[in-house]
Coordinates of C-alpha atoms and ligand atoms in Angstrom, one line a residue:
M1 CA 4.8 1.0 35.3
K2 CA 7.5 2.0 37.8
F3 CA 9.1 5.4 37.6
D4 CA 11.9 6.7 39.8
K5 CA 11.8 10.1 41.6
H6 CA 12.9 11.8 38.3
G7 CA 9.9 10.4 36.4
I8 CA 11.9 8.1 34.3
L9 CA 11.6 4.3 34.1
E10 CA 13.1 2.6 37.1
M11 CA 16.6 1.6 36.1
T12 CA 19.4 -0.5 37.4
K13 CA 23.0 -0.5 36.1
M14 CA 23.2 -3.0 33.3
N15 CA 25.7 -4.0 30.6
Y16 CA 25.0 -5.9 27.3
D17 CA 25.0 -9.2 29.1
P18 CA 22.5 -11.4 27.2
D19 CA 21.9 -13.4 30.4
R20 CA 20.9 -10.4 32.4
P21 CA 17.8 -10.9 34.7
A22 CA 14.5 -10.6 32.8
A23 CA 12.6 -7.3 33.3
K24 CA 9.3 -7.4 35.2
N25 CA 7.3 -6.2 32.2
P26 CA 9.4 -6.6 29.1
V27 CA 8.2 -4.9 26.0
K28 CA 7.5 -7.4 23.2
I29 CA 8.8 -6.6 19.7
Q30 CA 7.5 -7.5 16.3
D31 CA 10.0 -7.2 13.4
L32 CA 8.7 -5.8 10.2
S33 CA 11.8 -6.0 8.0
F34 CA 10.3 -8.6 5.7
R35 CA 7.0 -6.8 5.0
D36 CA 6.3 -3.2 6.0
G37 CA 10.1 -2.4 6.1
H38 CA 10.8 -3.0 2.4
Q39 CA 7.3 -2.1 1.4
S40 CA 7.9 1.4 3.0
I41 CA 11.3 2.2 1.6
F42 CA 12.1 -0.2 -1.2
A43 CA 8.7 -0.2 -3.0
T44 CA 7.9 -3.7 -1.7
R45 CA 10.6 -5.2 -4.0
G46 CA 12.3 -7.4 -1.4
R47 CA 12.8 -10.9 -2.8
T48 CA 12.6 -14.1 -0.8
E49 CA 16.1 -15.1 -1.8
D50 CA 17.4 -11.9 0.0
M51 CA 15.5 -12.8 3.2
I52 CA 16.8 -16.4 3.4
P53 CA 20.5 -15.6 4.3
I54 CA 19.4 -14.0 7.6
A55 CA 16.2 -15.9 8.3
E56 CA 17.6 -18.4 10.7
K57 CA 19.5 -15.8 12.7
M58 CA 16.3 -13.6 12.9
D59 CA 14.5 -16.6 14.3
R60 CA 17.0 -16.8 17.1
I61 CA 16.5 -13.2 18.3
G62 CA 13.4 -13.8 20.3
F63 CA 10.9 -11.5 18.5
Y64 CA 7.3 -11.7 19.6
S65 CA 6.5 -12.3 15.9
M66 CA 7.8 -11.4 12.4
E67 CA 5.5 -9.7 9.9
I68 CA 6.4 -11.4 6.6
W69 CA 3.4 -11.2 4.3
G70 CA 0.3 -9.3 3.3
G71 CA -0.2 -5.6 2.6
A72 CA 1.3 -4.9 -0.8
T73 CA 3.6 -7.9 -1.0
F74 CA 1.1 -10.2 -2.7
D75 CA 0.5 -7.7 -5.5
T76 CA 4.2 -6.8 -6.0
M77 CA 5.5 -10.4 -5.9
H78 CA 3.2 -11.7 -8.7
R79 CA 3.3 -8.5 -10.7
Y80 CA 7.0 -7.3 -10.5
L81 CA 9.0 -10.2 -9.1
N82 CA 7.6 -13.3 -10.7
E83 CA 7.4 -14.8 -7.3
D84 CA 4.5 -17.0 -6.1
P85 CA 3.3 -15.1 -3.0
W86 CA 2.1 -18.4 -1.3
Q87 CA 5.5 -20.0 -1.8
R88 CA 7.2 -17.2 0.2
I89 CA 5.4 -18.2 3.4
R90 CA 6.3 -21.9 3.0
T91 CA 9.9 -21.1 2.1
L92 CA 10.5 -18.8 5.1
K93 CA 8.8 -21.3 7.4
K94 CA 11.7 -23.7 6.6
Y95 CA 14.2 -21.3 8.1
I96 CA 12.0 -19.6 10.8
K97 CA 10.6 -22.4 12.9
N98 CA 10.0 -20.7 16.3
T99 CA 8.9 -17.2 15.6
P100 CA 5.2 -16.8 14.8
F101 CA 4.4 -15.3 11.3
S102 CA 2.1 -12.4 11.0
M103 CA 0.4 -10.8 8.0
L104 CA -1.4 -7.6 7.3
L105 CA -4.9 -8.3 6.0
R106 CA -7.1 -5.4 4.7
G107 CA -10.3 -7.0 6.0
Q108 CA -12.8 -7.7 3.2
N109 CA -10.2 -6.2 0.8
L110 CA -7.7 -9.0 1.7
V111 CA -4.5 -7.9 -0.1
G112 CA -6.2 -6.0 -2.9
Y113 CA -8.0 -2.7 -3.3
R114 CA -11.7 -3.5 -3.2
N115 CA -14.1 -5.5 -1.2
Y116 CA -14.2 -9.1 -2.4
A117 CA -17.1 -11.5 -2.1
D118 CA -17.3 -13.7 1.0
D119 CA -16.3 -16.9 -0.9
V120 CA -13.0 -15.3 -2.0
V121 CA -12.4 -14.0 1.6
E122 CA -13.1 -17.4 3.2
N123 CA -10.8 -19.3 0.8
F124 CA -8.0 -16.7 1.0
V125 CA -7.9 -16.6 4.8
Q126 CA -8.1 -20.4 5.0
R127 CA -5.2 -20.8 2.6
A128 CA -3.2 -18.2 4.5
C129 CA -3.7 -20.3 7.6
D130 CA -2.8 -23.5 5.8
N131 CA 0.3 -22.0 4.3
G132 CA 1.6 -20.9 7.7
I133 CA 0.3 -17.5 8.8
D134 CA -0.2 -17.4 12.6
I135 CA -1.2 -13.9 13.4
F136 CA -3.7 -11.9 11.3
R137 CA -3.5 -8.1 11.7
V138 CA -6.9 -7.2 10.3
F139 CA -7.8 -3.6 9.4
D140 CA -10.4 -1.7 7.5
A141 CA -9.7 1.6 5.8
L142 CA -13.0 3.0 7.2
N143 CA -12.6 1.3 10.6
D144 CA -16.0 -0.3 9.8
F145 CA -15.5 -3.6 11.6
R146 CA -18.4 -5.2 9.8
N147 CA -15.8 -5.7 7.1
F148 CA -13.9 -8.1 9.5
K149 CA -16.8 -10.5 9.9
T150 CA -16.0 -13.1 7.3
A151 CA -12.2 -13.0 7.7
V152 CA -12.4 -13.3 11.5
K153 CA -14.8 -16.3 11.2
I154 CA -12.1 -18.2 9.4
I155 CA -9.2 -17.0 11.6
K156 CA -11.1 -18.2 14.7
K157 CA -12.1 -21.5 13.1
N158 CA -8.4 -22.2 12.5
K159 CA -7.6 -21.1 16.1
K160 CA -5.2 -18.5 14.8
H161 CA -4.5 -15.1 16.4
F162 CA -6.9 -12.3 15.5
Q163 CA -5.3 -8.9 15.9
G164 CA -8.0 -6.2 15.5
S165 CA -6.6 -2.9 14.2
I166 CA -7.8 0.7 14.5
C167 CA -6.5 3.0 11.7
Y168 CA -5.1 6.0 13.4
S169 CA -6.3 9.2 11.8
L170 CA -6.3 12.9 12.6
T171 CA -8.0 16.0 11.1
E172 CA -5.7 18.4 13.0
P173 CA -2.1 18.2 14.3
R174 CA -3.0 16.5 17.6
M175 CA -5.6 13.9 18.6
G176 CA -8.9 15.5 19.4
G177 CA -11.5 17.6 17.7
K178 CA -14.9 16.4 16.6
T179 CA -14.1 13.2 14.8
Y180 CA -10.8 11.5 15.8
N181 CA -10.7 12.1 19.6
L182 CA -9.9 9.8 22.5
E183 CA -13.6 8.6 22.8
Y184 CA -13.5 7.6 19.1
Y185 CA -10.5 5.2 19.7
L186 CA -11.8 3.9 23.0
K187 CA -15.1 3.1 21.5
K188 CA -13.5 1.3 18.6
A189 CA -11.3 -0.7 21.1
K190 CA -14.4 -1.8 23.0
R191 CA -16.0 -2.9 19.8
L192 CA -12.9 -5.0 18.9
E193 CA -13.1 -6.6 22.4
E194 CA -16.7 -7.6 21.7
I195 CA -15.8 -9.2 18.4
G196 CA -13.1 -11.3 20.0
A197 CA -9.8 -9.6 19.2
D198 CA -6.8 -11.4 20.8
T199 CA -4.8 -8.2 20.7
I200 CA -5.6 -4.6 19.6
C201 CA -3.3 -2.7 17.2
I202 CA -3.3 1.1 16.9
K203 CA -2.2 1.2 13.2
D204 CA -0.6 4.5 12.5
M205 CA 0.3 4.0 8.9
A206 CA 1.3 7.6 8.3
G207 CA 3.5 8.3 11.3
L208 CA 1.0 10.8 12.7
V209 CA 0.9 9.9 16.3
S210 CA 2.8 12.4 18.5
P211 CA 4.6 11.2 21.6
Y212 CA 2.1 12.6 24.2
D213 CA -0.9 11.6 22.2
A214 CA 0.6 8.1 22.1
Y215 CA 1.1 8.2 25.9
N216 CA -2.5 9.4 26.6
L217 CA -4.0 7.0 24.1
I218 CA -2.2 3.9 25.3
K219 CA -2.7 4.7 28.9
A220 CA -6.5 5.2 28.3
L221 CA -6.6 1.9 26.3
K222 CA -4.8 0.0 29.1
E223 CA -7.4 1.4 31.5
T224 CA -10.3 0.4 29.2
T225 CA -9.4 -3.1 28.2
E226 CA -7.5 -6.1 29.4
I227 CA -6.5 -7.1 25.8
P228 CA -2.8 -6.5 25.0
I229 CA -2.2 -3.3 23.0
H230 CA 0.2 -3.2 20.0
L231 CA 1.4 0.1 18.5
H232 CA 2.3 0.3 14.9
T233 CA 3.8 3.6 13.7
H234 CA 6.1 4.9 11.0
F235 CA 9.1 7.2 11.3
T236 CA 7.9 9.4 8.3
S237 CA 7.3 12.5 10.4
G238 CA 10.3 12.0 12.6
M239 CA 8.2 11.3 15.7
G240 CA 8.3 7.5 15.6
D241 CA 11.0 6.7 18.2
L242 CA 9.7 9.3 20.6
S243 CA 6.1 8.0 20.3
L244 CA 7.2 4.4 20.9
L245 CA 9.2 5.4 24.0
K246 CA 6.2 7.3 25.4
A247 CA 3.9 4.4 24.5
I248 CA 6.3 2.0 26.4
E249 CA 6.1 4.3 29.4
A250 CA 2.3 4.2 29.1
G251 CA 2.4 0.4 29.2
V252 CA 2.1 -0.7 25.6
D253 CA 2.5 -4.4 25.3
I254 CA 4.0 -4.9 21.8
I255 CA 5.7 -2.5 19.4
D256 CA 6.8 -2.7 15.8
T257 CA 10.3 -2.0 14.6
C258 CA 12.7 -2.9 11.8
M259 CA 16.3 -3.9 11.6
A260 CA 18.3 -0.8 11.1
P261 CA 19.0 -1.1 7.3
Y262 CA 15.2 -1.5 6.8
A263 CA 14.3 1.4 9.2
Y264 CA 13.6 5.1 9.3
R265 CA 12.5 7.4 6.4
T266 CA 8.9 6.3 5.6
S267 CA 9.6 3.0 7.4
H268 CA 9.7 2.3 11.1
P269 CA 11.9 3.1 14.1
A270 CA 15.0 0.8 14.3
I271 CA 15.1 -1.8 17.0
E272 CA 18.8 -1.4 18.0
P273 CA 18.5 2.0 19.8
L274 CA 15.4 1.0 21.5
V275 CA 16.9 -2.2 22.9
V276 CA 19.7 -0.2 24.4
T277 CA 17.4 2.6 25.6
L278 CA 15.4 0.1 27.6
L279 CA 18.4 -1.9 28.9
G280 CA 18.1 -2.4 32.7
T281 CA 14.7 -0.8 33.0
N282 CA 11.5 -2.6 34.0
R283 CA 10.6 -2.7 30.3
D284 CA 13.9 -4.2 29.1
S285 CA 13.2 -6.2 25.9
G286 CA 15.8 -8.8 27.0
L287 CA 17.1 -8.9 23.4
D288 CA 20.8 -9.3 22.6
I289 CA 22.1 -6.1 20.9
N290 CA 25.2 -8.0 19.7
K291 CA 23.2 -10.5 17.8
L292 CA 21.1 -7.7 16.2
A293 CA 24.3 -5.9 15.1
A294 CA 25.7 -9.0 13.6
I295 CA 22.5 -9.5 11.4
D296 CA 22.7 -5.8 10.4
K297 CA 26.1 -6.4 9.0
E298 CA 24.8 -9.2 6.8
I299 CA 21.9 -7.2 5.6
E300 CA 24.3 -4.5 4.5
K301 CA 25.8 -7.0 2.1
I302 CA 22.5 -7.8 0.5
V303 CA 20.1 -4.8 0.4
P304 CA 22.2 -2.2 -1.4
K305 CA 20.7 -3.6 -4.5
Y306 CA 17.4 -2.0 -3.5
K307 CA 19.1 1.4 -2.7
H308 CA 17.8 3.0 -5.9
F309 CA 14.2 2.8 -4.5
L310 CA 15.1 5.2 -1.7
D311 CA 13.8 8.7 -2.3
D312 CA 17.0 10.7 -2.7
T313 CA 15.4 13.8 -4.1
K314 CA 16.0 15.6 -0.8
L315 CA 18.5 15.3 2.0
S316 CA 15.9 15.2 4.8
I317 CA 14.8 11.7 5.9
I318 CA 11.7 13.1 7.5
D319 CA 8.6 14.5 5.7
T320 CA 7.4 17.6 7.4
N321 CA 4.4 17.7 5.1
V322 CA 3.0 14.9 7.1
I323 CA 3.1 17.0 10.2
L324 CA 1.6 20.0 8.3
H325 CA -1.2 18.2 6.4
Q326 CA -1.8 15.0 8.4
T327 CA -1.7 13.0 5.2
P328 CA 0.3 9.9 4.6
G329 CA 3.6 10.3 2.9
G330 CA 2.8 7.7 0.2
M331 CA -0.3 9.7 -0.6
L332 CA 1.6 12.9 -1.1
S333 CA 4.1 11.3 -3.5
N334 CA 1.2 9.8 -5.4
L335 CA -0.4 13.2 -5.7
V336 CA 2.8 14.7 -6.9
N337 CA 3.3 12.0 -9.5
Q338 CA -0.3 12.3 -10.7
L339 CA 0.0 16.0 -11.1
R340 CA 3.3 15.7 -12.8
Q341 CA 1.9 13.2 -15.3
M342 CA -0.9 15.7 -16.1
D343 CA 1.6 18.5 -16.4
A344 CA -0.1 20.3 -13.6
L345 CA 2.5 20.3 -10.8
D346 CA 1.8 24.0 -10.4
K347 CA -1.5 23.0 -8.9
L348 CA 0.0 21.2 -5.9
Q349 CA -0.6 23.9 -3.4
E350 CA -4.3 24.2 -4.5
V351 CA -4.6 20.4 -4.1
F352 CA -3.2 20.6 -0.5
E353 CA -5.7 23.4 0.2
T354 CA -8.7 21.5 -1.4
L355 CA -7.9 18.1 0.2
P356 CA -9.4 18.7 3.7
K357 CA -12.7 19.9 2.0
V358 CA -13.0 16.9 -0.3
R359 CA -12.1 14.5 2.6
K360 CA -14.9 16.1 4.7
E361 CA -17.4 15.9 1.9
L362 CA -16.5 12.2 1.5
G363 CA -17.2 11.4 5.1
Q364 CA -14.0 12.5 6.9
V365 CA -12.5 9.0 6.2
P366 CA -9.2 7.8 7.5
L367 CA -6.5 8.2 4.9
V368 CA -5.1 4.7 4.2
T369 CA -5.0 2.4 1.2
P370 CA -7.4 2.6 -0.6
T371 CA -9.2 5.6 0.8
S372 CA -6.1 7.8 0.5
Q373 CA -6.0 7.2 -3.2
I374 CA -9.8 7.7 -3.5
V375 CA -9.7 11.1 -1.7
G376 CA -6.4 12.1 -3.4
I377 CA -7.5 11.4 -7.0
Q378 CA -10.9 13.0 -6.5
T379 CA -9.2 16.1 -5.1
V380 CA -6.9 16.3 -8.2
N381 CA -10.0 15.9 -10.4
N382 CA -11.8 18.7 -8.6
V383 CA -8.9 21.0 -8.8
L384 CA -8.2 20.3 -12.5
F385 CA -11.6 19.9 -14.0
D386 CA -14.2 21.8 -11.9
K387 CA -14.6 24.9 -14.1
D388 CA -18.4 25.4 -14.2
E389 CA -19.7 22.9 -11.7
S390 CA -18.3 21.0 -8.7
Y391 CA -17.5 17.3 -8.9
S392 CA -17.7 17.4 -12.6
N393 CA -15.5 14.3 -12.9
I394 CA -16.3 11.7 -10.2
T395 CA -14.2 8.6 -10.1
E396 CA -15.8 5.1 -10.1
Q397 CA -14.3 4.5 -6.6
V398 CA -15.9 7.6 -5.2
K399 CA -19.3 6.4 -6.6
D400 CA -18.7 3.1 -4.9
L401 CA -17.8 4.9 -1.6
C402 CA -21.0 7.0 -1.8
F403 CA -23.0 3.8 -2.4
G404 CA -21.6 2.2 0.7
L405 CA -19.6 -0.4 -1.1
Y406 CA -16.5 0.2 1.1
G407 CA -18.6 0.4 4.3
K408 CA -19.8 3.2 6.6
T409 CA -17.8 6.4 6.5
T410 CA -16.8 8.1 9.8
E411 CA -19.0 11.1 9.2
P412 CA -22.0 11.2 6.8
I413 CA -21.1 11.9 3.1
D414 CA -22.2 15.3 1.9
E415 CA -25.8 14.8 0.6
K416 CA -25.3 16.9 -2.7
V417 CA -22.1 15.0 -3.5
R418 CA -23.7 11.7 -2.8
Q419 CA -26.7 12.4 -5.0
K420 CA -24.5 13.5 -7.9
A421 CA -22.2 10.5 -7.5
L422 CA -25.2 8.1 -7.6
Q423 CA -26.9 9.5 -10.6
D424 CA -27.2 6.6 -13.0
Y425 CA -25.1 4.4 -10.7
P426 CA -25.7 0.9 -12.0
R427 CA -26.4 -0.7 -8.5
G428 CA -29.0 2.0 -7.7
E429 CA -29.3 5.6 -6.5
E430 CA -30.0 4.7 -2.8
P431 CA -26.9 3.8 -0.8
I432 CA -26.9 0.5 1.1
E433 CA -26.9 0.3 4.9
T434 CA -25.8 -3.3 5.1
R435 CA -22.3 -4.9 5.3
P436 CA -20.9 -4.6 1.8
G437 CA -20.1 -8.3 1.6
D438 CA -23.8 -9.1 2.0
I439 CA -24.6 -7.8 -1.5
L440 CA -21.6 -9.2 -3.3
E441 CA -22.3 -12.4 -5.4
P442 CA -19.8 -15.3 -5.1
E443 CA -16.9 -14.7 -7.4
L444 CA -14.8 -17.9 -7.4
P445 CA -17.0 -20.0 -9.7
K446 CA -16.8 -17.3 -12.4
I447 CA -13.0 -17.1 -12.0
K448 CA -12.6 -20.9 -12.2
N449 CA -14.6 -21.0 -15.3
E450 CA -12.6 -18.2 -16.9
I451 CA -9.1 -19.5 -16.2
K452 CA -9.9 -23.2 -16.7
D453 CA -6.7 -25.3 -16.5
L454 CA -4.3 -22.4 -16.3
A455 CA -4.7 -22.6 -12.5
K456 CA -3.5 -25.9 -10.9
D457 CA -4.9 -25.3 -7.4
I458 CA -6.9 -23.0 -5.2
D459 CA -3.8 -20.8 -4.5
D460 CA -3.5 -20.2 -8.2
E461 CA -7.2 -19.4 -8.5
L462 CA -7.0 -17.0 -5.6
I463 CA -4.2 -15.1 -7.3
C464 CA -6.5 -14.6 -10.3
A465 CA -9.5 -13.8 -8.2
L466 CA -7.6 -10.9 -6.6
Y467 CA -5.7 -9.8 -9.7
P468 CA -7.5 -11.0 -12.8
I469 CA -5.1 -9.6 -15.4
T470 CA -1.6 -9.7 -13.8
G471 CA -2.6 -12.8 -12.0
K472 CA -3.2 -14.7 -15.2
R473 CA 0.0 -13.3 -16.6
F474 CA 1.8 -14.6 -13.6
L475 CA 0.4 -18.1 -14.0
R476 CA 1.4 -18.1 -17.7
W477 CA 5.0 -17.3 -16.5
K478 CA 4.8 -19.9 -13.8
Y479 CA 3.7 -22.7 -16.1
G480 CA 6.0 -21.8 -19.0
K481 CA 3.2 -20.6 -21.2
E482 CA 4.7 -17.1 -21.7
E483 CA 8.3 -16.0 -21.8
I484 CA 9.4 -14.3 -18.6
P485 CA 10.4 -10.7 -19.3
D486 CA 13.9 -9.6 -18.1
E487 CA 12.6 -6.9 -15.8
V488 CA 10.9 -9.4 -13.4
K489 CA 13.9 -11.6 -13.1
P490 CA 16.1 -11.5 -10.0
K491 CA 19.2 -9.2 -10.3
T492 CA 22.5 -9.3 -8.6
L493 CA 24.1 -6.3 -7.0
E494 CA 26.4 -6.0 -10.0
D495 CA 23.5 -6.0 -12.4
V496 CA 21.9 -3.2 -10.5
Q497 CA 25.1 -1.2 -10.3
K498 CA 25.6 -1.5 -14.0
E499 CA 22.0 -0.2 -14.6
E500 CA 22.6 2.7 -12.2
E501 CA 25.7 3.6 -14.2
L502 CA 23.6 3.6 -17.4
I503 CA 21.0 5.8 -15.8
R504 CA 23.7 8.2 -14.5
K505 CA 25.1 8.4 -18.0
A506 CA 21.7 8.9 -19.6
I507 CA 20.9 11.7 -17.2
S508 CA 24.2 13.4 -17.6
G509 CA 23.8 13.3 -21.4
E510 CA 26.5 10.8 -22.2
L511 CA 23.9 8.6 -23.8
S512 CA 21.1 9.8 -26.0
A513 CA 17.6 9.0 -25.1
K514 CA 15.9 6.2 -27.1
P515 CA 12.2 6.5 -27.5
K516 CA 10.2 3.4 -26.4
K517 CA 8.6 1.4 -29.2
N518 CA 5.0 2.2 -30.1
V519 CA 5.5 5.8 -28.9
P520 CA 5.5 8.7 -31.3
A521 CA 8.8 10.4 -31.0
N522 CA 7.2 13.8 -30.5
A523 CA 5.1 12.7 -27.6
K524 CA 7.7 11.3 -25.3
T525 CA 9.5 12.4 -22.3
F526 CA 12.7 10.5 -21.4
D527 CA 11.9 7.3 -19.6
V528 CA 14.2 5.1 -17.6
F529 CA 13.0 1.6 -16.5
V530 CA 14.6 -0.4 -13.7
D531 CA 12.8 -3.5 -12.5
G532 CA 9.9 -2.3 -14.7
E533 CA 9.7 0.9 -12.6
H534 CA 9.3 4.2 -14.3
F535 CA 12.0 6.7 -13.5
S536 CA 10.8 9.7 -15.4
V537 CA 10.6 11.4 -12.0
D538 CA 14.3 11.9 -12.0
V539 CA 14.7 13.3 -15.4
A540 CA 11.4 15.2 -16.1
D541 CA 13.0 18.4 -15.0
P542 CA 12.6 21.7 -16.8
D543 CA 16.4 21.9 -17.0
I544 CA 16.7 18.6 -18.8
K545 CA 16.6 20.5 -22.2
S546 CA 20.2 21.5 -21.6
Y547 CA 21.1 17.8 -21.5
G548 CA 19.6 17.3 -24.9
I549 CA 16.7 15.3 -23.6
R550 CA 13.2 16.4 -24.5
A551 CA 11.2 18.4 -22.0
P552 CA 7.7 17.1 -21.3
K553 CA 5.3 18.1 -24.0
K554 CA 2.2 19.9 -22.8
E555 CA -0.7 17.5 -23.4
K556 CA -4.4 18.1 -22.8
K557 CA -6.8 15.4 -21.7
A558 CA -7.5 12.7 -24.2
A559 CA -11.1 13.7 -24.8
V560 CA -10.2 16.9 -26.7
D561 CA -8.2 15.1 -29.4
E562 CA -10.4 15.5 -32.5
T563 CA -8.1 13.5 -34.7
G564 CA -9.6 10.2 -33.5
N565 CA -6.5 9.0 -31.7
L566 CA -7.2 8.1 -28.1
K567 CA -4.0 8.6 -26.2
A568 CA -3.2 7.5 -22.6
P569 CA -3.4 10.6 -20.4
I570 CA -1.2 8.9 -17.8
P571 CA 1.0 5.8 -17.8
G572 CA -0.9 2.7 -16.6
M573 CA -2.1 -0.7 -17.5
I574 CA -5.0 -1.5 -19.8
I575 CA -7.7 -3.3 -17.9
E576 CA -10.3 -3.6 -20.7
Y577 CA -11.3 -2.4 -24.1
K578 CA -15.0 -1.9 -24.2
I579 CA -15.0 -1.9 -28.0
N580 CA -13.9 -4.0 -31.0
V581 CA -12.6 -2.9 -34.4
G582 CA -15.6 -2.0 -36.5
D583 CA -17.8 -0.8 -33.6
K584 CA -19.5 2.6 -34.0
V585 CA -19.0 4.8 -30.9
K586 CA -20.3 8.1 -29.7
A587 CA -18.0 10.9 -28.4
G588 CA -17.7 10.6 -24.7
E589 CA -18.6 6.9 -24.5
T590 CA -16.2 4.8 -22.4
V591 CA -14.0 2.8 -24.7
V592 CA -11.0 1.8 -22.6
V593 CA -10.5 1.2 -18.8
L594 CA -6.9 2.1 -17.7
E595 CA -5.5 1.3 -14.3
A596 CA -3.1 3.9 -12.9
M597 CA -2.2 4.5 -9.3
K598 CA -4.3 1.5 -8.4
M599 CA -7.4 3.3 -9.7
F600 CA -9.6 2.5 -12.7
N601 CA -9.9 5.4 -15.1
N602 CA -12.7 5.2 -17.8
L603 CA -11.3 6.8 -21.0
A604 CA -13.9 8.3 -23.3
A605 CA -14.0 8.2 -27.1
P606 CA -12.4 11.5 -28.4
C607 CA -15.0 11.7 -31.2
S608 CA -18.0 9.9 -32.7
G609 CA -17.1 7.4 -35.4
E610 CA -15.9 3.9 -36.2
V611 CA -13.2 2.0 -34.4
K612 CA -10.5 1.4 -37.0
N613 CA -7.5 0.3 -34.9
I614 CA -6.9 -1.2 -31.4
D615 CA -3.2 -1.0 -30.5
F616 CA -2.9 -2.9 -27.2
H617 CA -4.4 -5.7 -25.2
A618 CA -5.8 -6.0 -21.7
G619 CA -2.8 -6.4 -19.4
D620 CA -0.4 -4.3 -21.5
S621 CA 1.4 -1.5 -19.8
V622 CA 1.2 1.8 -21.7
A623 CA 3.2 5.1 -21.4
K624 CA 1.6 8.5 -21.3
G625 CA 0.8 9.5 -24.8
D626 CA 0.6 6.0 -26.2
I627 CA -2.2 5.7 -28.8
L628 CA -4.7 3.2 -27.4
C629 CA -7.0 3.1 -30.3
Y630 CA -8.0 5.0 -33.4
I631 CA -11.6 6.1 -34.1
E632 CA -12.2 7.4 -37.6
P633 CA -14.3 10.5 -37.1
K634 CA -17.8 10.5 -38.6
K635 CA -17.9 12.9 -41.5
Ligands
CO701 CO1 2.6 0.3 8.2

């Protein structure tokens, strides 16, 4: 790096000439607009058809790569957009012929939320290679690189690029302390070098890295390893641009940005100001600001239809809570939603205060999908339900974590918590020391047997292997075996504007709220659905009474209902009924598994008796308060 006598990057006078001489050490730029960009601010709802109009122009910019797949896109596409995730890669490849494609792969979790067996991982990564992914950004929520083993084997076999990621985590406002200090990251980088990483990514999914920590970390990494270093950060806390600039000064090789309309808020720094900032320096990106601005103009014509996904509950586009609590922004909004659905929003401060303790007891894990949900939901449980004993309500995922099914935690798990979690745990009471994938039985044969001819090829089978319920539903849509619901169909900007007008009218009281079917009128708050997304957030306000819309009814946990009706305590999707009509059950026995916030919740029978009525099926979405089944109490 060359600095002038003022300590800034050596600079010559330069204009916007696209043919200016190349810098000595240009920073390389990966664009994230088609994956993390819309995942971060538009709830991953970006459709392929809205990427196509700018795809060829994006290809001509000269990005190092474009991240177009992985993360939450696979889930969202087949669940909410009726889009075949595999098809997106092939379609975009027709328009983007020169820029390499990258994807975010959650190690042995692939693009789901648990560790899959090796046969699923091998086939998934192979098909991602075949369909056109060039660069695999692989990470593990626990930074346990044993979970990379199977994926990397296939990536290497296909001679594709393996980018090893280290999840950036903190326990205090700045890097350091006992757990997440400079030594921790350098040790992890050395390990990635040993397992053959082509590049190393510092994956700061929460926007935690502060500018001088970024500088020190990148500088130390550049002195430790020859492998190119890539920095991924989010704007969430407001430090993103500053941190990228300091990282560039420290010699980072590649950075991640978005096109301006996809940038900022919980997304990433925008590319345009950085390109101009570096103009004429020895790290000039060499990209053409005029071409970028022209694409921005086109995006502005397309993406306003996703505008309603932006969080407009406050004016600020930064989240100071991230700086204060070192927790990811997405995790905070999940906690708020979860508490709101349990009518316990007043406990938010207590949850904030309890979270560091629970995280420490669970092994001081980095907070990223899925560990952020695991720690967050257990914290809420502890705050709400621990009256007489601690950890009175342990989630299945925490039990799995304690058993070692996610891998090795950064610090040891608290022994008392572990013992309690593993009492009667079906796999055993002693945690495993091995790589989790080693104890998982092959899964594909079972899936193939179950779905029979609904799947036409391995790509279809993999959708079902990762998402058994919504995956099968998607295949029924795909092959015309089930009518496609309106909410998953593409919408034009005009459709969206009409819907927004309806919502506005509903909120202002010009329309009266209609209860959803199957929902008892007295148990319903006002719900608005757009793209199948729940908008109770906007209207579940104490003042809503004055608009003539019902205020949320106080509701206790399902288990205290003695009438025999098992009601959904939170909105979610039915995974499984453990009972049939006519079965005799005991109070407290698990009868329904409900997925909410990507977590499985075992719902217990409210009383002992006989199952008289089952109101839904696996795969159905239910609202809070929906009656899931009726158990006639034993007299
Ligand atoms: Co990210």
